[in-house]
Amino acid sequence: MSEKKKTVQELNQENRSKWDKLRFDTQLIRAGEDPYPETSNSLRIPIYATKSYTYSTSSEFFKNHYYYSRTENPTLFALDNKLATLHGGESAISVASGMGAVHLACSSVLQRRVERIRPNKIKNLLPQSNPEIIPNILIHVNQYTGIYRLLTKIYPQMGIECRRVNLCDISEVKKSIDNNTKFLFLESPSNPTIDVIDIQACADLIHEVGGKCIVDNTFSSPALQRPLEFGADFVIESLTKYINGHGDCLGGAVIGPKNDILNIRYYWQETQGQVLSPFNAWLILRGIRTLSLRMTRHSSNAMKIAKYLENHSKVTTVQYPGLVSHPNHIVAKKQMKDFGGMIGFELESVEASNKFIELLKLIKVGVSLGDLTSLIEYTSLMTGIDLASWERKSMNISRRHFRFSVGLEDPEDLIDDLDQALEQI
Ligand SMILES: Cc1ncc(COP(=O)(O)O)c(C=O)c1O
């Protein structure tokens, strides 16, 4: 009797213990991507451009791991398995964008089980129905604007209180948490002012009240920081940035405990439908294999540029975790392998800042970050454009602030470009 063929997902589960024994740089290339007999042992996982899967018997339908590409696709599973292995997490789900990943992770933590409850009873479960126990969440004062909007503008309309706190100050965190705090959300380093937050200290505090710690690791990637090792429950990655690293598509991922990721896949992703296309998953798999090499170079380029900016008389502030002048340099050293490619800096006046952006020749001006090409954004006019001036102030974003995603060009060419622009302002 012929043995039942194993599915890609089953093979991947078996292979996980093998991948876990490999070192990080080998995992980058091999995890999730063992050749499968089904695909003629092709070296690369193919792009499975399909919406559904077929069966010859009804029992096959129940046994098969593949039903519909909203929840299962072998190309995406390869990426999921690689990301889970790289972060040392039990499981992962890759989705259409970083914001999609944030929505899914936060929704699942706030979720209450309602499957067997009649629709007319659900209103009794809404937070508003019992003002004594309004759930709350904690975020940093300075946060990527998309996440800031979701958690501070949209969630409160659904009865969730959002507390904005300086998470760099652990005594503030302690004071702001109570028994109704469902999660603490942090980015470290943060966008756009490159604040560094102590993941372990925050995770320990939120766990005391039974809440979850969600860490957005986009500015570091697993090559520089693995938040699960410091007690985080969930990691978010915007795959759009360093993980893909080539600036040619969007993607996001949540990494966390197996049962939570299953719930995200079959409860939330099934209903929210933020599906990553198999082609983009394939592009991201292509990009991720060189992640370590790229992060090393991003970090060394950024360190040279941060030092150059720190010594320039027309630059008033430099925010880079690798500089000893960074207020949380010690925390960065504890939780990061290297300091990454993101720098914040301020010039002496708004007038000089307006001129500076027009004088750059080599360095591109634009939003987003984390790829080969250096990109500078004029923070208040670009990702900060939708914020009121009081909001920018509360986030410490001045009209003189720039966020620099240092690319992989020769650092001397980048410094020459900054130099000629600063000279003329
Ligand atoms: C820290 C951080 N998290 C999440 C996101 C959202 O990612 P995406 O653009 O892939 O939706 C961004 C986008 O810039 C970001 O900077």
PDB file of N, CA, C and O in Angstrom, residues 336-407:
ATOM      1  N   MET A 336      20.102  44.610  21.475  1.00  0.00           N
ATOM      2  CA  MET A 336      20.358  44.592  20.021  1.00  0.00           C
ATOM      3  C   MET A 336      21.765  44.065  19.735  1.00  0.00           C
ATOM      4  O   MET A 336      22.701  44.360  20.478  1.00  0.00           O
ATOM      5  N   LYS A 337      21.882  43.338  18.615  1.00  0.00           N
ATOM      6  CA  LYS A 337      23.189  42.813  18.226  1.00  0.00           C
ATOM      7  C   LYS A 337      24.033  43.919  17.591  1.00  0.00           C
ATOM      8  O   LYS A 337      25.247  43.956  17.703  1.00  0.00           O
ATOM      9  N   ASP A 338      23.367  44.804  16.855  1.00  0.00           N
ATOM     10  CA  ASP A 338      24.007  45.987  16.269  1.00  0.00           C
ATOM     11  C   ASP A 338      22.909  47.056  16.241  1.00  0.00           C
ATOM     12  O   ASP A 338      21.773  46.772  16.625  1.00  0.00           O
ATOM     13  N   PHE A 339      23.205  48.269  15.772  1.00  0.00           N
ATOM     14  CA  PHE A 339      22.277  49.362  16.046  1.00  0.00           C
ATOM     15  C   PHE A 339      21.387  49.773  14.864  1.00  0.00           C
ATOM     16  O   PHE A 339      20.605  50.714  14.975  1.00  0.00           O
ATOM     17  N   GLY A 340      21.543  49.100  13.726  1.00  0.00           N
ATOM     18  CA  GLY A 340      20.609  49.310  12.621  1.00  0.00           C
ATOM     19  C   GLY A 340      20.905  50.534  11.763  1.00  0.00           C
ATOM     20  O   GLY A 340      21.907  51.240  11.962  1.00  0.00           O
ATOM     21  N   GLY A 341      20.003  50.773  10.823  1.00  0.00           N
ATOM     22  CA  GLY A 341      20.248  51.782   9.792  1.00  0.00           C
ATOM     23  C   GLY A 341      19.423  53.050   9.928  1.00  0.00           C
ATOM     24  O   GLY A 341      19.405  53.874   9.011  1.00  0.00           O
ATOM     25  N   MET A 342      18.715  53.228  11.051  1.00  0.00           N
ATOM     26  CA  MET A 342      17.811  54.370  11.172  1.00  0.00           C
ATOM     27  C   MET A 342      18.384  55.458  12.087  1.00  0.00           C
ATOM     28  O   MET A 342      18.742  55.190  13.227  1.00  0.00           O
ATOM     29  N   ILE A 343      18.403  56.683  11.560  1.00  0.00           N
ATOM     30  CA  ILE A 343      18.917  57.831  12.327  1.00  0.00           C
ATOM     31  C   ILE A 343      17.851  58.931  12.322  1.00  0.00           C
ATOM     32  O   ILE A 343      17.219  59.184  11.288  1.00  0.00           O
ATOM     33  N   GLY A 344      17.684  59.607  13.454  1.00  0.00           N
ATOM     34  CA  GLY A 344      16.884  60.833  13.486  1.00  0.00           C
ATOM     35  C   GLY A 344      17.850  62.002  13.705  1.00  0.00           C
ATOM     36  O   GLY A 344      18.857  61.842  14.392  1.00  0.00           O
ATOM     37  N   PHE A 345      17.570  63.131  13.075  1.00  0.00           N
ATOM     38  CA  PHE A 345      18.398  64.309  13.381  1.00  0.00           C
ATOM     39  C   PHE A 345      17.611  65.599  13.160  1.00  0.00           C
ATOM     40  O   PHE A 345      16.586  65.613  12.466  1.00  0.00           O
ATOM     41  N   GLU A 346      18.095  66.671  13.811  1.00  0.00           N
ATOM     42  CA  GLU A 346      17.440  67.972  13.685  1.00  0.00           C
ATOM     43  C   GLU A 346      18.473  69.012  13.269  1.00  0.00           C
ATOM     44  O   GLU A 346      19.630  68.962  13.717  1.00  0.00           O
ATOM     45  N   LEU A 347      18.029  69.954  12.447  1.00  0.00           N
ATOM     46  CA  LEU A 347      18.910  71.063  12.045  1.00  0.00           C
ATOM     47  C   LEU A 347      18.587  72.284  12.898  1.00  0.00           C
ATOM     48  O   LEU A 347      17.640  72.284  13.682  1.00  0.00           O
ATOM     49  N   GLU A 348      19.385  73.353  12.694  1.00  0.00           N
ATOM     50  CA  GLU A 348      19.278  74.483  13.620  1.00  0.00           C
ATOM     51  C   GLU A 348      17.996  75.312  13.463  1.00  0.00           C
ATOM     52  O   GLU A 348      17.559  75.948  14.411  1.00  0.00           O
ATOM     53  N   SER A 349      17.418  75.342  12.252  1.00  0.00           N
ATOM     54  CA  SER A 349      16.199  76.155  12.092  1.00  0.00           C
ATOM     55  C   SER A 349      15.268  75.537  11.051  1.00  0.00           C
ATOM     56  O   SER A 349      15.693  74.694  10.240  1.00  0.00           O
ATOM     57  N   VAL A 350      14.009  75.981  11.050  1.00  0.00           N
ATOM     58  CA  VAL A 350      13.027  75.482  10.074  1.00  0.00           C
ATOM     59  C   VAL A 350      13.449  75.935   8.668  1.00  0.00           C
ATOM     60  O   VAL A 350      13.362  75.186   7.693  1.00  0.00           O
ATOM     61  N   GLU A 351      13.947  77.168   8.592  1.00  0.00           N
ATOM     62  CA  GLU A 351      14.392  77.707   7.301  1.00  0.00           C
ATOM     63  C   GLU A 351      15.504  76.825   6.714  1.00  0.00           C
ATOM     64  O   GLU A 351      15.464  76.442   5.543  1.00  0.00           O
ATOM     65  N   ALA A 352      16.470  76.505   7.549  1.00  0.00           N
ATOM     66  CA  ALA A 352      17.589  75.654   7.099  1.00  0.00           C
ATOM     67  C   ALA A 352      17.066  74.274   6.695  1.00  0.00           C
ATOM     68  O   ALA A 352      17.511  73.692   5.698  1.00  0.00           O
ATOM     69  N   SER A 353      16.079  73.773   7.430  1.00  0.00           N
ATOM     70  CA  SER A 353      15.532  72.428   7.148  1.00  0.00           C
ATOM     71  C   SER A 353      14.839  72.425   5.784  1.00  0.00           C
ATOM     72  O   SER A 353      14.999  71.482   4.997  1.00  0.00           O
ATOM     73  N   ASN A 354      14.059  73.475   5.501  1.00  0.00           N
ATOM     74  CA  ASN A 354      13.369  73.562   4.208  1.00  0.00           C
ATOM     75  C   ASN A 354      14.369  73.580   3.053  1.00  0.00           C
ATOM     76  O   ASN A 354      14.148  72.952   2.021  1.00  0.00           O
ATOM     77  N   LYS A 355      15.466  74.298   3.251  1.00  0.00           N
ATOM     78  CA  LYS A 355      16.487  74.395   2.193  1.00  0.00           C
ATOM     79  C   LYS A 355      17.198  73.064   2.013  1.00  0.00           C
ATOM     80  O   LYS A 355      17.434  72.599   0.900  1.00  0.00           O
ATOM     81  N   PHE A 356      17.564  72.445   3.146  1.00  0.00           N
ATOM     82  CA  PHE A 356      18.380  71.226   3.150  1.00  0.00           C
ATOM     83  C   PHE A 356      17.777  70.134   2.262  1.00  0.00           C
ATOM     84  O   PHE A 356      18.460  69.524   1.448  1.00  0.00           O
ATOM     85  N   ILE A 357      16.473  69.938   2.412  1.00  0.00           N
ATOM     86  CA  ILE A 357      15.806  68.837   1.715  1.00  0.00           C
ATOM     87  C   ILE A 357      15.893  69.013   0.189  1.00  0.00           C
ATOM     88  O   ILE A 357      15.914  68.061  -0.572  1.00  0.00           O
ATOM     89  N   GLU A 358      15.963  70.295  -0.241  1.00  0.00           N
ATOM     90  CA  GLU A 358      16.026  70.555  -1.692  1.00  0.00           C
ATOM     91  C   GLU A 358      17.450  70.490  -2.228  1.00  0.00           C
ATOM     92  O   GLU A 358      17.670  70.460  -3.434  1.00  0.00           O
ATOM     93  N   LEU A 359      18.419  70.485  -1.337  1.00  0.00           N
ATOM     94  CA  LEU A 359      19.815  70.519  -1.779  1.00  0.00           C
ATOM     95  C   LEU A 359      20.444  69.130  -1.931  1.00  0.00           C
ATOM     96  O   LEU A 359      21.508  68.987  -2.519  1.00  0.00           O
ATOM     97  N   LEU A 360      19.757  68.110  -1.401  1.00  0.00           N
ATOM     98  CA  LEU A 360      20.315  66.748  -1.493  1.00  0.00           C
ATOM     99  C   LEU A 360      20.317  66.304  -2.956  1.00  0.00           C
ATOM    100  O   LEU A 360      19.353  66.545  -3.688  1.00  0.00           O
ATOM    101  N   LYS A 361      21.415  65.665  -3.380  1.00  0.00           N
ATOM    102  CA  LYS A 361      21.496  65.250  -4.789  1.00  0.00           C
ATOM    103  C   LYS A 361      21.442  63.737  -4.929  1.00  0.00           C
ATOM    104  O   LYS A 361      20.725  63.210  -5.767  1.00  0.00           O
ATOM    105  N   LEU A 362      22.220  63.036  -4.116  1.00  0.00           N
ATOM    106  CA  LEU A 362      22.285  61.582  -4.229  1.00  0.00           C
ATOM    107  C   LEU A 362      21.213  60.921  -3.366  1.00  0.00           C
ATOM    108  O   LEU A 362      20.530  59.981  -3.793  1.00  0.00           O
ATOM    109  N   ILE A 363      21.067  61.407  -2.144  1.00  0.00           N
ATOM    110  CA  ILE A 363      20.131  60.787  -1.202  1.00  0.00           C
ATOM    111  C   ILE A 363      18.702  61.146  -1.607  1.00  0.00           C
ATOM    112  O   ILE A 363      18.379  62.317  -1.823  1.00  0.00           O
ATOM    113  N   LYS A 364      17.878  60.117  -1.735  1.00  0.00           N
ATOM    114  CA  LYS A 364      16.505  60.327  -2.170  1.00  0.00           C
ATOM    115  C   LYS A 364      15.637  60.811  -1.002  1.00  0.00           C
ATOM    116  O   LYS A 364      15.857  60.418   0.145  1.00  0.00           O
ATOM    117  N   VAL A 365      14.661  61.650  -1.333  1.00  0.00           N
ATOM    118  CA  VAL A 365      13.733  62.138  -0.313  1.00  0.00           C
ATOM    119  C   VAL A 365      12.409  61.399  -0.502  1.00  0.00           C
ATOM    120  O   VAL A 365      11.861  61.381  -1.615  1.00  0.00           O
ATOM    121  N   GLY A 366      11.923  60.763   0.545  1.00  0.00           N
ATOM    122  CA  GLY A 366      10.647  60.042   0.421  1.00  0.00           C
ATOM    123  C   GLY A 366      10.318  59.307   1.699  1.00  0.00           C
ATOM    124  O   GLY A 366      11.150  59.187   2.598  1.00  0.00           O
ATOM    125  N   VAL A 367       9.077  58.804   1.755  1.00  0.00           N
ATOM    126  CA  VAL A 367       8.666  58.045   2.947  1.00  0.00           C
ATOM    127  C   VAL A 367       9.149  56.602   2.823  1.00  0.00           C
ATOM    128  O   VAL A 367       9.642  56.186   1.800  1.00  0.00           O
ATOM    129  N   SER A 368       8.960  55.877   3.905  1.00  0.00           N
ATOM    130  CA  SER A 368       9.362  54.477   4.048  1.00  0.00           C
ATOM    131  C   SER A 368      10.870  54.354   4.299  1.00  0.00           C
ATOM    132  O   SER A 368      11.585  55.367   4.375  1.00  0.00           O
ATOM    133  N   LEU A 369      11.297  53.130   4.478  1.00  0.00           N
ATOM    134  CA  LEU A 369      12.637  52.890   5.016  1.00  0.00           C
ATOM    135  C   LEU A 369      13.033  51.435   4.802  1.00  0.00           C
ATOM    136  O   LEU A 369      12.221  50.618   4.387  1.00  0.00           O
ATOM    137  N   GLY A 370      14.297  51.164   5.104  1.00  0.00           N
ATOM    138  CA  GLY A 370      14.740  49.775   5.232  1.00  0.00           C
ATOM    139  C   GLY A 370      15.106  49.076   3.947  1.00  0.00           C
ATOM    140  O   GLY A 370      15.070  47.849   3.901  1.00  0.00           O
ATOM    141  N   ASP A 371      15.456  49.823   2.898  1.00  0.00           N
ATOM    142  CA  ASP A 371      15.952  49.092   1.735  1.00  0.00           C
ATOM    143  C   ASP A 371      17.306  49.598   1.295  1.00  0.00           C
ATOM    144  O   ASP A 371      17.920  50.430   1.963  1.00  0.00           O
ATOM    145  N   LEU A 372      17.776  49.085   0.174  1.00  0.00           N
ATOM    146  CA  LEU A 372      19.138  49.347  -0.297  1.00  0.00           C
ATOM    147  C   LEU A 372      19.407  50.833  -0.510  1.00  0.00           C
ATOM    148  O   LEU A 372      20.509  51.321  -0.291  1.00  0.00           O
ATOM    149  N   THR A 373      18.358  51.549  -0.934  1.00  0.00           N
ATOM    150  CA  THR A 373      18.508  52.942  -1.325  1.00  0.00           C
ATOM    151  C   THR A 373      18.300  53.869  -0.126  1.00  0.00           C
ATOM    152  O   THR A 373      17.281  53.773   0.554  1.00  0.00           O
ATOM    153  N   SER A 374      19.231  54.787   0.112  1.00  0.00           N
ATOM    154  CA  SER A 374      19.070  55.732   1.221  1.00  0.00           C
ATOM    155  C   SER A 374      17.855  56.623   0.976  1.00  0.00           C
ATOM    156  O   SER A 374      17.659  57.133  -0.134  1.00  0.00           O
ATOM    157  N   LEU A 375      17.061  56.800   2.018  1.00  0.00           N
ATOM    158  CA  LEU A 375      15.858  57.641   1.924  1.00  0.00           C
ATOM    159  C   LEU A 375      15.799  58.553   3.146  1.00  0.00           C
ATOM    160  O   LEU A 375      15.869  58.067   4.284  1.00  0.00           O
ATOM    161  N   ILE A 376      15.637  59.841   2.893  1.00  0.00           N
ATOM    162  CA  ILE A 376      15.439  60.765   4.011  1.00  0.00           C
ATOM    163  C   ILE A 376      14.012  61.275   3.954  1.00  0.00           C
ATOM    164  O   ILE A 376      13.505  61.582   2.870  1.00  0.00           O
ATOM    165  N   GLU A 377      13.354  61.338   5.106  1.00  0.00           N
ATOM    166  CA  GLU A 377      12.050  62.006   5.090  1.00  0.00           C
ATOM    167  C   GLU A 377      12.081  63.211   6.026  1.00  0.00           C
ATOM    168  O   GLU A 377      12.709  63.186   7.081  1.00  0.00           O
ATOM    169  N   TYR A 378      11.402  64.265   5.570  1.00  0.00           N
ATOM    170  CA  TYR A 378      11.225  65.473   6.375  1.00  0.00           C
ATOM    171  C   TYR A 378       9.994  65.143   7.218  1.00  0.00           C
ATOM    172  O   TYR A 378       8.853  65.220   6.750  1.00  0.00           O
ATOM    173  N   THR A 379      10.244  64.719   8.458  1.00  0.00           N
ATOM    174  CA  THR A 379       9.233  64.004   9.238  1.00  0.00           C
ATOM    175  C   THR A 379       7.902  64.743   9.344  1.00  0.00           C
ATOM    176  O   THR A 379       6.841  64.173   9.087  1.00  0.00           O
ATOM    177  N   SER A 380       7.943  66.038   9.710  1.00  0.00           N
ATOM    178  CA  SER A 380       6.677  66.741   9.963  1.00  0.00           C
ATOM    179  C   SER A 380       5.846  66.877   8.684  1.00  0.00           C
ATOM    180  O   SER A 380       4.619  66.902   8.740  1.00  0.00           O
ATOM    181  N   LEU A 381       6.519  66.939   7.509  1.00  0.00           N
ATOM    182  CA  LEU A 381       5.773  67.117   6.250  1.00  0.00           C
ATOM    183  C   LEU A 381       5.403  65.804   5.589  1.00  0.00           C
ATOM    184  O   LEU A 381       4.605  65.774   4.667  1.00  0.00           O
ATOM    185  N   MET A 382       6.025  64.723   6.020  1.00  0.00           N
ATOM    186  CA  MET A 382       5.765  63.450   5.330  1.00  0.00           C
ATOM    187  C   MET A 382       4.922  62.532   6.211  1.00  0.00           C
ATOM    188  O   MET A 382       3.713  62.714   6.258  1.00  0.00           O
ATOM    189  N   THR A 383       5.506  61.569   6.978  1.00  0.00           N
ATOM    190  CA  THR A 383       4.587  60.713   7.757  1.00  0.00           C
ATOM    191  C   THR A 383       3.824  61.500   8.814  1.00  0.00           C
ATOM    192  O   THR A 383       2.765  61.076   9.266  1.00  0.00           O
ATOM    193  N   GLY A 384       4.339  62.704   9.182  1.00  0.00           N
ATOM    194  CA  GLY A 384       3.642  63.492  10.200  1.00  0.00           C
ATOM    195  C   GLY A 384       2.595  64.441   9.649  1.00  0.00           C
ATOM    196  O   GLY A 384       1.983  65.206  10.392  1.00  0.00           O
ATOM    197  N   ILE A 385       2.331  64.381   8.321  1.00  0.00           N
ATOM    198  CA  ILE A 385       1.478  65.384   7.685  1.00  0.00           C
ATOM    199  C   ILE A 385       0.041  65.379   8.234  1.00  0.00           C
ATOM    200  O   ILE A 385      -0.607  66.428   8.326  1.00  0.00           O
ATOM    201  N   ASP A 386      -0.453  64.195   8.630  1.00  0.00           N
ATOM    202  CA  ASP A 386      -1.846  64.124   9.105  1.00  0.00           C
ATOM    203  C   ASP A 386      -1.998  64.506  10.572  1.00  0.00           C
ATOM    204  O   ASP A 386      -3.114  64.544  11.091  1.00  0.00           O
ATOM    205  N   LEU A 387      -0.900  64.783  11.231  1.00  0.00           N
ATOM    206  CA  LEU A 387      -0.982  65.069  12.665  1.00  0.00           C
ATOM    207  C   LEU A 387      -1.216  66.559  12.903  1.00  0.00           C
ATOM    208  O   LEU A 387      -0.645  67.409  12.202  1.00  0.00           O
ATOM    209  N   ALA A 388      -2.024  66.862  13.929  1.00  0.00           N
ATOM    210  CA  ALA A 388      -2.188  68.262  14.331  1.00  0.00           C
ATOM    211  C   ALA A 388      -0.885  68.709  15.009  1.00  0.00           C
ATOM    212  O   ALA A 388      -0.109  67.862  15.466  1.00  0.00           O
ATOM    213  N   SER A 389      -0.680  70.040  15.086  1.00  0.00           N
ATOM    214  CA  SER A 389       0.610  70.476  15.644  1.00  0.00           C
ATOM    215  C   SER A 389       0.767  70.022  17.104  1.00  0.00           C
ATOM    216  O   SER A 389       1.858  69.659  17.524  1.00  0.00           O
ATOM    217  N   TRP A 390      -0.349  69.954  17.876  1.00  0.00           N
ATOM    218  CA  TRP A 390      -0.219  69.487  19.265  1.00  0.00           C
ATOM    219  C   TRP A 390       0.196  68.030  19.334  1.00  0.00           C
ATOM    220  O   TRP A 390       0.915  67.603  20.231  1.00  0.00           O
ATOM    221  N   GLU A 391      -0.255  67.273  18.307  1.00  0.00           N
ATOM    222  CA  GLU A 391       0.114  65.847  18.301  1.00  0.00           C
ATOM    223  C   GLU A 391       1.603  65.680  17.981  1.00  0.00           C
ATOM    224  O   GLU A 391       2.302  64.908  18.616  1.00  0.00           O
ATOM    225  N   ARG A 392       2.072  66.471  16.982  1.00  0.00           N
ATOM    226  CA  ARG A 392       3.501  66.400  16.639  1.00  0.00           C
ATOM    227  C   ARG A 392       4.351  66.775  17.853  1.00  0.00           C
ATOM    228  O   ARG A 392       5.363  66.164  18.128  1.00  0.00           O
ATOM    229  N   LYS A 393       3.864  67.804  18.572  1.00  0.00           N
ATOM    230  CA  LYS A 393       4.593  68.260  19.758  1.00  0.00           C
ATOM    231  C   LYS A 393       4.652  67.139  20.803  1.00  0.00           C
ATOM    232  O   LYS A 393       5.707  66.839  21.368  1.00  0.00           O
ATOM    233  N   SER A 394       3.489  66.485  20.997  1.00  0.00           N
ATOM    234  CA  SER A 394       3.454  65.421  22.014  1.00  0.00           C
ATOM    235  C   SER A 394       4.323  64.232  21.610  1.00  0.00           C
ATOM    236  O   SER A 394       4.700  63.419  22.431  1.00  0.00           O
ATOM    237  N   MET A 395       4.619  64.144  20.320  1.00  0.00           N
ATOM    238  CA  MET A 395       5.479  63.043  19.843  1.00  0.00           C
ATOM    239  C   MET A 395       6.928  63.496  19.695  1.00  0.00           C
ATOM    240  O   MET A 395       7.757  62.740  19.165  1.00  0.00           O
ATOM    241  N   ASN A 396       7.189  64.743  20.065  1.00  0.00           N
ATOM    242  CA  ASN A 396       8.553  65.247  19.984  1.00  0.00           C
ATOM    243  C   ASN A 396       9.060  65.348  18.540  1.00  0.00           C
ATOM    244  O   ASN A 396      10.246  65.146  18.263  1.00  0.00           O
ATOM    245  N   ILE A 397       8.111  65.620  17.603  1.00  0.00           N
ATOM    246  CA  ILE A 397       8.517  65.775  16.195  1.00  0.00           C
ATOM    247  C   ILE A 397       8.520  67.263  15.871  1.00  0.00           C
ATOM    248  O   ILE A 397       7.461  67.879  15.717  1.00  0.00           O
ATOM    249  N   SER A 398       9.698  67.843  15.748  1.00  0.00           N
ATOM    250  CA  SER A 398       9.769  69.273  15.450  1.00  0.00           C
ATOM    251  C   SER A 398       9.742  69.495  13.939  1.00  0.00           C
ATOM    252  O   SER A 398       9.871  68.541  13.164  1.00  0.00           O
ATOM    253  N   ARG A 399       9.612  70.753  13.511  1.00  0.00           N
ATOM    254  CA  ARG A 399       9.659  71.074  12.073  1.00  0.00           C
ATOM    255  C   ARG A 399      11.093  71.026  11.549  1.00  0.00           C
ATOM    256  O   ARG A 399      11.359  71.288  10.390  1.00  0.00           O
ATOM    257  N   ARG A 400      12.033  70.682  12.445  1.00  0.00           N
ATOM    258  CA  ARG A 400      13.451  70.607  12.049  1.00  0.00           C
ATOM    259  C   ARG A 400      13.937  69.151  12.034  1.00  0.00           C
ATOM    260  O   ARG A 400      15.108  68.893  11.950  1.00  0.00           O
ATOM    261  N   HIS A 401      12.979  68.231  12.154  1.00  0.00           N
ATOM    262  CA  HIS A 401      13.360  66.809  12.306  1.00  0.00           C
ATOM    263  C   HIS A 401      13.385  66.058  10.966  1.00  0.00           C
ATOM    264  O   HIS A 401      12.492  66.216  10.131  1.00  0.00           O
ATOM    265  N   PHE A 402      14.421  65.223  10.818  1.00  0.00           N
ATOM    266  CA  PHE A 402      14.536  64.346   9.647  1.00  0.00           C
ATOM    267  C   PHE A 402      14.730  62.916  10.113  1.00  0.00           C
ATOM    268  O   PHE A 402      15.370  62.679  11.148  1.00  0.00           O
ATOM    269  N   ARG A 403      14.152  61.985   9.358  1.00  0.00           N
ATOM    270  CA  ARG A 403      14.401  60.563   9.637  1.00  0.00           C
ATOM    271  C   ARG A 403      15.166  60.004   8.446  1.00  0.00           C
ATOM    272  O   ARG A 403      14.724  60.119   7.301  1.00  0.00           O
ATOM    273  N   PHE A 404      16.314  59.452   8.720  1.00  0.00           N
ATOM    274  CA  PHE A 404      17.215  58.998   7.653  1.00  0.00           C
ATOM    275  C   PHE A 404      17.310  57.476   7.686  1.00  0.00           C
ATOM    276  O   PHE A 404      17.773  56.899   8.671  1.00  0.00           O
ATOM    277  N   SER A 405      16.861  56.835   6.591  1.00  0.00           N
ATOM    278  CA  SER A 405      17.050  55.393   6.442  1.00  0.00           C
ATOM    279  C   SER A 405      18.322  55.221   5.610  1.00  0.00           C
ATOM    280  O   SER A 405      18.332  55.436   4.394  1.00  0.00           O
ATOM    281  N   VAL A 406      19.394  54.876   6.306  1.00  0.00           N
ATOM    282  CA  VAL A 406      20.700  54.815   5.639  1.00  0.00           C
ATOM    283  C   VAL A 406      20.779  53.531   4.811  1.00  0.00           C
ATOM    284  O   VAL A 406      20.599  52.435   5.340  1.00  0.00           O
ATOM    285  N   GLY A 407      21.031  53.692   3.521  1.00  0.00           N
ATOM    286  CA  GLY A 407      21.052  52.541   2.606  1.00  0.00           C
ATOM    287  C   GLY A 407      22.413  51.877   2.544  1.00  0.00           C
ATOM    288  O   GLY A 407      23.249  52.038   3.444  1.00  0.00           O
TER     289      GLY A 407
END
